[in-house]
Coordinates of C-alpha atoms in Angstrom, one line a residue:
M1 CA 215.1 94.3 -7.9
R2 CA 214.8 97.5 -5.8
P3 CA 211.7 99.5 -5.5
R4 CA 211.6 102.8 -7.4
G5 CA 211.8 106.3 -5.8
G6 CA 212.0 105.6 -2.2
S7 CA 208.6 103.6 -2.2
G8 CA 210.4 100.5 -0.8
P9 CA 209.7 98.7 2.5
G10 CA 212.3 100.9 4.5
P11 CA 210.0 103.2 6.3
V12 CA 207.7 100.5 7.4
W13 CA 210.4 98.5 9.0
A14 CA 211.8 101.4 10.7
Q15 CA 208.3 102.2 12.2
R16 CA 208.2 98.5 13.2
V17 CA 211.6 98.7 14.9
R18 CA 210.6 101.9 16.7
Q19 CA 207.5 100.0 18.2
L20 CA 209.7 97.1 19.2
Q21 CA 212.2 99.3 21.1
R22 CA 209.4 100.9 22.9
G23 CA 208.0 97.7 23.9
L24 CA 211.4 96.6 25.0
R25 CA 211.9 99.6 27.1
T26 CA 208.4 99.1 28.8
K27 CA 209.3 95.5 29.5
E28 CA 212.5 96.5 31.1
E29 CA 210.9 99.3 33.1
R30 CA 208.5 96.5 34.3
I31 CA 211.4 94.3 35.2
V32 CA 213.0 96.9 37.2
V33 CA 209.7 97.7 39.1
L34 CA 209.2 93.9 39.7
E35 CA 212.8 93.5 41.0
T36 CA 212.3 96.3 43.4
E37 CA 209.0 94.9 44.8
N38 CA 210.9 91.5 45.1
A39 CA 213.6 92.9 47.0
A40 CA 211.0 94.7 49.4
L41 CA 209.2 91.2 49.8
H42 CA 212.5 89.6 50.6
L43 CA 213.1 92.3 53.3
K44 CA 209.5 91.6 54.7
L45 CA 210.1 87.9 54.5
A46 CA 213.3 88.3 56.6
E47 CA 211.6 90.4 59.1
Y48 CA 208.7 88.0 59.6
Q49 CA 211.2 85.1 60.0
G50 CA 212.9 86.8 62.8
L51 CA 209.5 87.6 64.6
A52 CA 208.6 83.9 64.0
G53 CA 211.9 83.0 65.8
R54 CA 211.2 85.2 68.7
S55 CA 207.5 83.9 69.0
T56 CA 209.0 80.3 69.0
N57 CA 211.1 81.3 71.8
E58 CA 208.3 82.9 73.8
V59 CA 206.1 80.0 73.2
L60 CA 208.6 77.5 74.5
Q61 CA 209.1 79.9 77.6
L62 CA 205.4 79.9 78.2
Y63 CA 205.1 76.1 77.8
S64 CA 207.8 75.6 80.2
A65 CA 206.2 78.0 82.7
H66 CA 202.9 76.5 82.3
G67 CA 204.5 73.0 83.0
Q68 CA 206.0 74.2 86.1
Q69 CA 202.7 75.7 87.1
Q70 CA 200.7 72.6 86.6
K71 CA 203.1 70.7 88.8
L72 CA 202.8 73.3 91.5
Q73 CA 199.0 73.1 91.1
R74 CA 199.0 69.1 91.3
S75 CA 201.2 69.2 94.4
S76 CA 198.7 71.6 96.0
V77 CA 195.6 69.7 95.1
V78 CA 197.2 66.5 96.4
T79 CA 197.8 68.2 99.6
H80 CA 194.2 69.5 99.9
L81 CA 193.0 65.8 99.1
H82 CA 194.9 64.4 101.8
E83 CA 193.5 67.0 104.4
A84 CA 190.0 66.3 103.1
I85 CA 190.5 62.7 103.5
K86 CA 191.6 63.0 106.9
R87 CA 188.5 65.2 107.7
L88 CA 186.2 62.6 105.9
K89 CA 187.6 59.8 108.1
Q90 CA 187.0 61.7 111.2
D91 CA 183.6 62.5 110.1
M92 CA 182.9 58.7 109.2
K93 CA 184.1 57.8 112.8
S94 CA 181.4 60.4 114.2
L95 CA 178.5 59.1 111.9
R96 CA 179.4 55.6 112.9
S97 CA 179.0 56.4 116.5
F98 CA 175.8 58.5 115.9
A99 CA 174.3 55.8 113.6
L100 CA 174.9 53.3 116.3
E101 CA 173.3 55.6 119.0
L102 CA 170.4 56.3 116.7
S103 CA 169.7 52.7 115.9
K104 CA 169.7 51.9 119.7
D105 CA 167.1 54.7 120.1
F106 CA 165.0 53.5 117.0
Q107 CA 164.9 50.2 118.4
R108 CA 163.6 51.4 121.8
Q109 CA 161.0 53.7 120.0
C110 CA 159.8 50.9 117.8
K111 CA 159.2 48.7 120.8
A112 CA 157.2 51.6 122.5
Y113 CA 155.3 52.4 119.4
L114 CA 154.6 48.7 118.9
Y115 CA 153.2 48.4 122.4
Q116 CA 151.2 51.5 121.8
A117 CA 149.9 50.3 118.5
L118 CA 148.6 46.9 120.2
T119 CA 147.0 48.9 122.9
A120 CA 145.3 51.0 120.4
V121 CA 144.2 48.1 118.4
Q122 CA 142.6 46.6 121.5
E123 CA 140.8 50.0 122.3
I124 CA 139.6 50.2 118.7
Q125 CA 138.2 46.7 118.9
L126 CA 136.4 47.7 122.0
Q127 CA 135.2 50.9 120.7
N128 CA 134.0 49.1 117.4
E129 CA 132.0 46.7 119.8
A130 CA 130.6 49.7 121.5
M131 CA 129.8 51.5 118.2
Q132 CA 128.1 48.6 117.0
M133 CA 125.8 48.5 120.0
F134 CA 125.4 52.3 119.6
Q135 CA 124.4 51.6 115.9
I136 CA 122.0 49.1 116.9
K137 CA 120.6 51.4 119.5
A138 CA 120.4 54.3 117.1
F139 CA 118.7 52.2 114.5
D140 CA 116.2 51.1 116.9
L141 CA 115.8 54.9 118.1
E142 CA 115.6 55.8 114.5
Q143 CA 112.8 53.3 113.9
S144 CA 111.1 54.6 117.1
L145 CA 111.5 58.3 116.0
Q146 CA 110.1 57.5 112.6
E147 CA 107.1 55.7 114.0
V148 CA 106.6 58.5 116.4
T149 CA 107.0 61.1 113.7
E150 CA 104.4 59.3 111.5
R151 CA 102.0 58.9 114.6
Y152 CA 102.7 62.7 115.2
E153 CA 102.0 63.7 111.6
K154 CA 98.7 61.6 111.7
E155 CA 97.7 63.0 115.0
K156 CA 98.4 66.3 113.8
Q157 CA 96.5 65.9 110.5
K158 CA 93.7 64.4 112.5
R159 CA 94.0 67.4 115.0
R160 CA 93.8 69.9 112.0
V161 CA 90.8 68.0 110.5
L162 CA 89.1 68.0 113.9
H163 CA 89.9 71.6 114.4
N164 CA 88.6 72.6 111.0
S165 CA 85.3 70.6 111.7
L166 CA 85.1 72.5 115.2
V167 CA 85.7 75.8 113.3
E168 CA 83.2 74.7 110.9
L169 CA 80.6 73.9 113.5
R170 CA 81.2 77.0 115.6
G171 CA 81.4 79.3 112.5
N172 CA 84.7 80.6 113.5
I173 CA 86.5 82.7 111.1
R174 CA 89.6 81.0 109.8
V175 CA 92.8 83.2 109.9
H176 CA 96.0 82.6 108.2
C177 CA 99.1 84.8 108.5
R178 CA 101.6 85.3 105.9
I179 CA 105.0 86.9 106.6
R180 CA 106.5 88.6 103.4
P181 CA 110.2 88.8 102.9
S182 CA 112.2 92.0 103.3
L183 CA 112.1 94.0 100.0
P184 CA 114.2 96.8 98.5
F185 CA 111.8 99.5 99.1
D186 CA 111.9 99.0 103.1
N187 CA 115.1 100.7 103.2
A188 CA 114.3 103.2 100.4
D189 CA 113.8 106.0 102.6
E190 CA 116.4 105.7 105.1
H191 CA 119.2 107.5 103.6
S192 CA 118.9 110.4 106.2
V193 CA 118.7 108.1 109.1
S194 CA 121.6 107.2 111.2
Q195 CA 123.4 103.8 110.7
D196 CA 122.4 102.4 114.1
R197 CA 118.6 103.4 113.6
Q198 CA 118.7 102.2 110.2
R199 CA 120.2 98.9 111.3
N200 CA 117.4 98.7 113.9
F201 CA 114.8 99.5 111.3
S202 CA 116.0 96.6 109.0
E203 CA 116.2 94.1 112.0
K204 CA 113.8 91.1 111.6
V205 CA 111.4 90.8 114.4
A206 CA 108.6 88.6 113.2
Y207 CA 109.3 84.8 112.5
A208 CA 107.1 81.8 111.7
V209 CA 108.0 79.5 114.4
D210 CA 106.0 76.6 112.9
D211 CA 103.1 76.3 110.6
E212 CA 100.8 77.7 113.3
T213 CA 102.7 80.0 115.3
V214 CA 104.2 83.6 114.7
L215 CA 106.8 84.8 117.1
V216 CA 107.3 88.9 117.5
K217 CA 110.2 90.3 119.2
C218 CA 109.2 93.5 120.9
S219 CA 111.9 95.8 122.1
R220 CA 112.0 99.4 123.2
P221 CA 115.1 101.5 124.1
G222 CA 115.9 101.1 127.8
H223 CA 113.5 98.1 128.2
A224 CA 114.1 94.3 128.1
S225 CA 112.9 92.7 125.0
I226 CA 109.6 90.7 125.1
N227 CA 108.6 87.9 122.8
K228 CA 104.9 87.7 121.9
T229 CA 103.3 84.7 120.0
F230 CA 100.1 84.5 118.1
Q231 CA 98.4 81.3 117.2
F232 CA 96.5 80.8 113.9
E233 CA 95.0 78.2 111.7
R234 CA 97.9 78.5 109.2
V235 CA 101.3 80.5 109.2
Y236 CA 103.4 81.0 106.2
S237 CA 107.1 82.0 106.4
A238 CA 108.6 84.4 103.9
F239 CA 110.0 81.5 101.8
E240 CA 106.7 79.7 101.1
S241 CA 105.4 79.9 97.7
Q242 CA 101.9 81.1 96.3
D243 CA 101.2 77.2 95.5
T244 CA 101.6 76.5 99.2
V245 CA 99.2 79.4 100.2
F246 CA 96.5 78.4 97.7
A247 CA 96.9 74.7 98.8
D248 CA 95.2 75.6 102.1
V249 CA 92.6 77.9 100.5
A250 CA 91.4 75.3 97.8
P251 CA 89.2 73.2 100.0
L252 CA 86.9 76.2 100.7
L253 CA 86.1 76.2 96.9
T254 CA 84.7 72.7 97.1
S255 CA 82.2 74.0 99.7
L256 CA 81.2 76.7 97.3
L257 CA 79.8 74.1 95.0
D258 CA 78.3 72.2 97.9
G259 CA 76.0 75.2 98.5
Y260 CA 78.1 77.4 100.9
N261 CA 79.0 81.1 100.5
V262 CA 82.8 81.8 100.7
C263 CA 84.8 84.9 101.4
I264 CA 88.5 85.3 101.3
M265 CA 89.9 88.5 102.6
A266 CA 93.4 89.9 102.7
Y267 CA 94.1 92.3 105.7
G268 CA 97.3 94.2 106.7
Q269 CA 99.2 97.5 106.4
T270 CA 100.1 99.0 103.0
G271 CA 103.1 97.2 101.3
S272 CA 102.7 93.9 103.4
G273 CA 101.8 91.9 100.3
K274 CA 98.2 91.7 100.4
T275 CA 97.6 92.5 96.6
Y276 CA 100.5 90.1 95.8
T277 CA 98.7 87.4 97.8
M278 CA 95.6 87.9 96.3
L279 CA 96.3 88.6 92.7
G280 CA 100.2 88.0 92.0
P281 CA 102.6 90.2 90.3
Q282 CA 101.2 92.8 88.0
L283 CA 102.6 94.9 85.2
E284 CA 102.9 98.6 86.2
E285 CA 101.6 99.8 83.0
N286 CA 98.3 98.3 82.7
F287 CA 98.0 96.5 86.0
A288 CA 97.5 93.0 83.9
F289 CA 98.5 89.7 85.3
A290 CA 101.9 88.5 84.7
L291 CA 101.0 85.0 83.4
E292 CA 104.6 84.0 82.1
D293 CA 105.1 82.4 85.6
E294 CA 101.8 80.7 86.6
S295 CA 103.6 79.8 90.0
E296 CA 103.5 83.6 90.9
L297 CA 99.6 83.8 90.5
G298 CA 97.7 84.9 93.5
I299 CA 94.4 83.5 95.2
I300 CA 92.0 85.3 92.9
P301 CA 93.1 84.0 89.6
R302 CA 93.9 80.5 91.0
A303 CA 90.3 80.3 92.9
T304 CA 88.8 81.1 89.5
Q305 CA 90.5 78.4 87.6
E306 CA 89.7 75.8 90.4
V307 CA 86.1 76.9 90.4
F308 CA 85.9 76.3 86.7
R309 CA 87.6 73.1 87.0
L310 CA 85.3 71.8 89.5
I311 CA 82.5 73.0 87.5
S312 CA 83.8 71.1 84.5
E313 CA 83.2 68.0 86.5
K314 CA 79.5 68.6 86.8
P315 CA 76.8 67.7 84.2
P316 CA 76.7 70.5 81.5
G317 CA 74.3 73.3 81.8
S318 CA 73.9 73.0 85.6
Y319 CA 75.9 75.9 86.6
W320 CA 76.4 79.3 85.2
V321 CA 78.7 81.8 86.7
E322 CA 78.4 85.7 87.0
V323 CA 81.1 88.3 88.1
S324 CA 81.1 91.6 89.6
V325 CA 83.9 94.1 90.7
V326 CA 83.5 96.9 92.9
E327 CA 85.9 99.3 95.1
V328 CA 85.1 101.0 98.3
Y329 CA 86.7 104.4 97.9
N330 CA 86.4 107.3 100.4
N331 CA 83.4 105.3 102.0
E332 CA 81.7 105.1 98.5
I333 CA 80.9 102.0 96.4
F334 CA 81.9 102.2 92.6
D335 CA 81.0 99.7 90.0
L336 CA 84.1 99.1 88.0
L337 CA 82.4 96.9 85.4
A338 CA 79.6 99.6 84.5
K339 CA 79.6 100.7 80.9
D340 CA 78.7 104.1 79.2
S341 CA 76.6 104.2 76.0
C342 CA 79.6 103.6 74.0
G343 CA 80.4 100.4 75.7
K344 CA 83.4 101.9 77.5
V345 CA 84.1 100.6 81.2
F346 CA 84.2 103.4 83.7
G347 CA 83.5 103.5 87.7
V348 CA 79.9 104.5 88.5
K349 CA 78.9 105.2 92.1
R350 CA 76.4 102.7 93.6
D351 CA 74.7 102.3 96.9
V352 CA 74.3 99.4 99.3
V353 CA 70.9 98.7 100.9
T354 CA 69.5 96.0 103.2
T355 CA 66.9 93.9 101.9
R356 CA 63.9 92.8 103.9
E357 CA 65.5 89.4 104.6
G358 CA 68.4 91.4 106.3
K359 CA 70.9 90.8 103.4
S360 CA 73.1 93.6 101.9
N361 CA 72.5 94.3 98.2
V362 CA 73.9 96.8 95.7
P363 CA 71.0 97.8 93.3
L364 CA 71.9 98.1 89.6
L365 CA 75.2 96.4 90.2
T366 CA 76.7 95.2 87.0
Y367 CA 77.0 91.3 86.7
E368 CA 78.8 89.8 83.6
T369 CA 78.4 86.2 82.7
V370 CA 81.5 84.2 82.2
E371 CA 82.3 80.8 80.8
N372 CA 85.8 80.3 81.6
A373 CA 88.8 81.7 83.8
S374 CA 90.2 83.7 80.9
E375 CA 87.1 85.8 80.7
F376 CA 86.9 86.4 84.2
L377 CA 90.5 87.5 84.3
H378 CA 89.8 89.9 81.4
L379 CA 86.9 91.5 83.3
V380 CA 89.0 91.7 86.6
I381 CA 91.8 93.4 84.7
K382 CA 89.6 95.8 83.3
G383 CA 88.3 96.7 86.9
L384 CA 92.0 96.9 88.1
Q385 CA 92.7 99.6 85.5
L386 CA 90.1 101.9 87.1
R387 CA 91.0 101.1 90.8
V388 CA 92.6 104.2 92.5
R389 CA 96.2 104.0 93.3
H390 CA 98.6 106.5 94.9
P391 CA 102.4 106.3 95.7
T392 CA 103.4 106.7 99.2
L393 CA 106.7 106.5 101.2
V394 CA 106.0 102.9 102.2
H395 CA 104.5 101.7 98.9
A396 CA 105.1 103.0 95.3
H397 CA 101.8 101.5 94.3
S398 CA 99.7 101.7 97.2
S399 CA 96.0 100.7 96.6
R400 CA 93.6 103.5 97.9
S401 CA 90.5 101.6 97.9
H402 CA 89.1 98.2 98.9
L403 CA 88.5 95.8 96.1
V404 CA 85.6 93.2 96.2
V405 CA 85.6 90.7 93.3
T406 CA 82.5 88.5 93.5
L407 CA 81.8 85.3 91.8
T408 CA 78.2 84.2 91.8
I409 CA 77.5 80.7 90.9
T410 CA 73.9 79.8 90.1
T411 CA 73.2 75.9 90.3
V412 CA 70.2 74.2 88.7
V413 CA 69.2 71.3 91.0
S414 CA 66.5 68.8 91.1
G415 CA 64.9 66.9 94.0
D416 CA 66.7 67.5 97.3
S417 CA 70.1 67.6 95.9
F418 CA 71.1 70.5 98.3
G419 CA 69.0 69.2 101.2
T420 CA 70.6 68.2 104.5
S421 CA 71.3 64.5 104.7
W422 CA 70.6 62.3 107.6
E423 CA 74.1 62.4 108.6
D424 CA 74.4 66.0 108.6
E425 CA 71.1 66.2 110.7
Q426 CA 72.6 64.1 113.2
I427 CA 75.7 66.3 113.4
S428 CA 73.6 69.3 113.7
Q429 CA 71.7 67.8 116.5
R430 CA 75.0 66.9 118.4
L431 CA 76.2 70.4 117.6
N432 CA 73.0 72.0 119.1
K433 CA 73.4 69.9 122.3
E434 CA 77.0 70.8 122.6
F435 CA 76.7 74.6 122.0
S436 CA 73.3 75.1 123.4
C437 CA 74.7 77.2 126.2
T438 CA 76.3 79.5 123.5
Y439 CA 73.6 79.7 121.0
P440 CA 70.2 78.7 122.7
Q441 CA 68.2 80.7 120.2
K442 CA 69.7 79.1 117.2
T443 CA 69.4 75.8 118.6
R444 CA 65.7 76.0 119.0
E445 CA 65.5 77.4 115.4
N446 CA 67.6 74.5 114.1
R447 CA 65.4 72.0 116.0
S448 CA 62.3 73.6 114.7
T449 CA 63.6 73.6 111.1
S450 CA 64.6 70.0 111.1
S451 CA 61.2 68.9 112.6
S452 CA 59.5 70.8 109.9
R453 CA 61.7 69.3 107.4
A454 CA 61.0 65.9 108.5
S455 CA 57.1 66.3 108.8
S456 CA 56.3 68.7 105.9
P457 CA 55.0 66.6 102.9
A458 CA 54.4 69.8 100.9
Q459 CA 58.1 70.6 101.1
L460 CA 58.9 67.0 100.2
E461 CA 56.8 67.3 97.1
A462 CA 58.4 70.8 96.4
T463 CA 61.8 69.4 96.3
E464 CA 61.1 67.2 93.4
K465 CA 60.9 70.2 91.2
P466 CA 64.1 71.7 89.7
K467 CA 65.2 74.9 91.4
Q468 CA 68.2 77.4 91.4
V469 CA 70.5 77.8 94.2
R470 CA 72.8 80.8 94.2
T471 CA 76.2 80.7 96.1
R472 CA 78.8 83.6 96.2
L473 CA 82.6 83.7 96.2
Q474 CA 83.8 87.0 97.5
L475 CA 87.6 87.7 97.0
V476 CA 88.4 90.9 99.0
D477 CA 91.7 92.8 98.7
L478 CA 91.3 95.4 101.5
A479 CA 93.3 98.6 101.4
G480 CA 96.2 98.7 103.7
S481 CA 96.0 100.6 107.0
E482 CA 98.6 103.4 107.2
C483 CA 100.5 105.4 109.7
V484 CA 100.4 109.0 108.4
G485 CA 103.8 109.9 109.7
M486 CA 105.5 106.9 108.0
S487 CA 103.5 107.1 104.7
G488 CA 104.1 110.8 104.4
V489 CA 100.8 111.5 102.4
T490 CA 99.3 114.9 102.4
G491 CA 96.2 116.5 100.6
A492 CA 93.8 114.1 98.9
A493 CA 95.9 111.1 99.8
L494 CA 95.8 112.0 103.5
R495 CA 91.8 112.1 103.1
E496 CA 92.1 108.7 101.4
T497 CA 94.1 107.4 104.4
S498 CA 91.7 108.7 106.9
F499 CA 88.8 106.9 104.9
I500 CA 90.8 103.6 104.8
N501 CA 91.7 103.7 108.4
R502 CA 88.0 104.4 109.5
S503 CA 86.6 101.6 107.3
L504 CA 89.2 99.1 108.8
S505 CA 88.4 100.3 112.3
A506 CA 84.7 99.9 111.5
L507 CA 85.5 96.2 110.4
A508 CA 87.2 95.6 113.8
D509 CA 84.2 97.0 115.5
V510 CA 81.8 94.6 113.6
L511 CA 83.9 91.7 114.7
G512 CA 84.2 92.9 118.3
A513 CA 80.4 93.4 118.4
I514 CA 79.8 89.8 117.0
A515 CA 82.5 88.3 119.4
E516 CA 80.8 89.8 122.4
Q517 CA 77.2 88.7 120.8
R518 CA 75.8 92.3 121.1
S519 CA 72.3 92.8 120.1
H520 CA 73.2 95.4 117.7
V521 CA 76.2 94.9 115.2
P522 CA 77.3 98.5 113.6
Y523 CA 77.4 97.2 110.0
R524 CA 76.2 100.6 108.6
N525 CA 79.2 102.7 110.1
S526 CA 81.1 101.9 106.9
K527 CA 80.1 101.1 103.4
L528 CA 82.8 98.5 103.6
T529 CA 81.2 96.5 106.5
H530 CA 77.7 97.2 105.1
L531 CA 78.8 95.6 101.9
L532 CA 80.4 92.5 103.7
Q533 CA 77.6 92.2 106.0
D534 CA 76.5 88.7 104.9
S535 CA 80.0 87.4 104.7
V536 CA 81.3 88.8 108.0
G537 CA 78.0 88.1 109.8
G538 CA 78.0 84.5 109.4
D539 CA 76.3 83.7 105.9
A540 CA 79.6 82.7 104.5
K541 CA 82.8 80.6 105.4
L542 CA 85.1 83.5 105.9
L543 CA 89.0 83.3 105.6
V544 CA 91.1 86.2 106.7
M545 CA 94.7 86.2 105.3
L546 CA 96.8 88.4 107.5
C547 CA 99.8 90.0 105.7
I548 CA 102.6 91.4 107.8
S549 CA 106.2 92.8 107.3
P550 CA 109.0 91.1 109.3
D551 CA 111.0 94.3 110.0
Q552 CA 111.2 96.4 113.1
K553 CA 110.4 99.5 111.0
Y554 CA 106.8 98.1 110.8
L555 CA 106.3 96.5 114.3
T556 CA 103.6 98.6 115.4
E557 CA 101.4 97.9 112.2
S558 CA 102.3 94.3 112.3
L559 CA 101.2 94.0 116.0
Q560 CA 97.9 95.8 115.1
S561 CA 97.3 93.2 112.1
L562 CA 98.1 90.3 114.4
G563 CA 95.8 91.7 117.2
F564 CA 93.0 91.9 114.6
G565 CA 93.6 88.4 113.4
T566 CA 93.6 87.2 117.1
R567 CA 90.2 89.0 117.7
A568 CA 88.7 87.7 114.4
R569 CA 89.7 84.0 115.3
Q570 CA 87.8 84.4 118.5
V571 CA 84.6 85.2 116.7
Q572 CA 81.9 82.4 116.9
R573 CA 79.2 82.8 114.4
G574 CA 77.2 79.5 114.5
Q575 CA 77.2 77.0 112.0
I576 CA 77.1 78.2 108.4
K577 CA 74.0 77.1 106.6
K578 CA 73.8 75.8 103.1
K579 CA 71.9 77.7 100.4
N580 CA 69.1 75.1 99.7
L581 CA 66.4 77.5 98.9
P582 CA 65.4 78.6 95.4
V583 CA 66.1 82.0 94.2
Q584 CA 64.7 84.4 91.6
S585 CA 66.5 85.0 88.3
K586 CA 68.5 88.3 88.5
A587 CA 68.1 90.8 85.9
K588 CA 71.2 91.6 84.0

């Protein structure tokens, strides 16, 4: 049955057919395109096949050419190898002949060397025998040298002991000399000096030959060099320590507690190391002792420690110690421990007088009692803070005054503890006989004293009562002598230099008068010599520590100091007496 009014499936199918036809045409077009591309590919394939054929032919040609080239190379290599083999055969023949000659020569040399070795072995054996003999002789010589050295040291020690005893008996002044090392300030002012002159200034001219001799090389332009030697009880080189210096000073401190006065004095030009030797290094701000390194401490702090150590070995309460500190500045004496009403320390001018007994004394001088070395050093530091100092071209911290630190020891003794023993009296009698020509008056006085000591029953009775004996240790740091042209001082410092040089000249005059045994000794020409009258005049064991510089720059001043020490060493003051008489208590 057909559908009505044209609403059947006809249009649908027609539309479907049109779609299929369009698809067919599209497929056919696609087939045409693919067939075209296929034809192009066939053309390319044919082209590539042709190229491959041509490449194969070229490869075959190259291979054949390579084969021919290899054949040619192999033939040339073989030819070269044949030629090389011929040359090697010729070289082998030459080497064989050379090796034969070398072997023959080696055998000849071996025989010669063997003969030389045998000869050397024989010589070595002979030398060994000789060496053994030398070793035996050397051992014997070493033993002999050691024995001689030991004997020499013993004899040297005995000589030193005898010399010290002779110095003790004669009353000679002990003189030690210390050569300081070169210091930076020695060349500080030489920037304007020519190099040749600066080299001459810095040249060392003073040397310690041994522990008793100083050698000084004296030279002037246009003159031959002259060597001068100076002999002293002890000489210290620039490398010897403070410990070594004090070890030779310490025995004097034992004499202090045995009843003798002791004075240790440092002498030399400014900057020569006097204050370092006596005090040690000091801090610039307050002049306190640098106690961090005790090995650098000088004679004054060490001597105090030693004195209190010796006192600690004695019965408690039998000793007490007082200290005074004075300076001699511009020929005036100043008490550096005097206090004002507020208790503040300030320098007060004092005077020195001569007592009826002929002893020097400073009235109203301040004495402070101390019980240990720390208290003593505290007071010395206070005094040092008031000491006058002024910089010069030679020394930046030059002391402008003489410092005298006095340690007074009062001993309470009973009986005849400080009296002269029988052995001491016999020694004194032998001394009087030996030196009667030199000291006739003193000999008679000693004999009368000893006879009165032996025959006076009242004195024997008096010695049984307790008494006080006062001994004194004076430690003196002298101001340094100066050459005005070298120090460059002016104004007030120039006036200080004048007083310093005059006081040191007065000290030399006093020693000269004592050495020549003049009837008048000019102690009062200077406050310094007046203050030190007892110590210099023979009432104390006196040690002078000379301090000199080794450089050419200070040659004149060093020779002056060495000359002073030589003159001081020749002074004979007679035997020093013990302090065995009671003393009155001193008012504080």
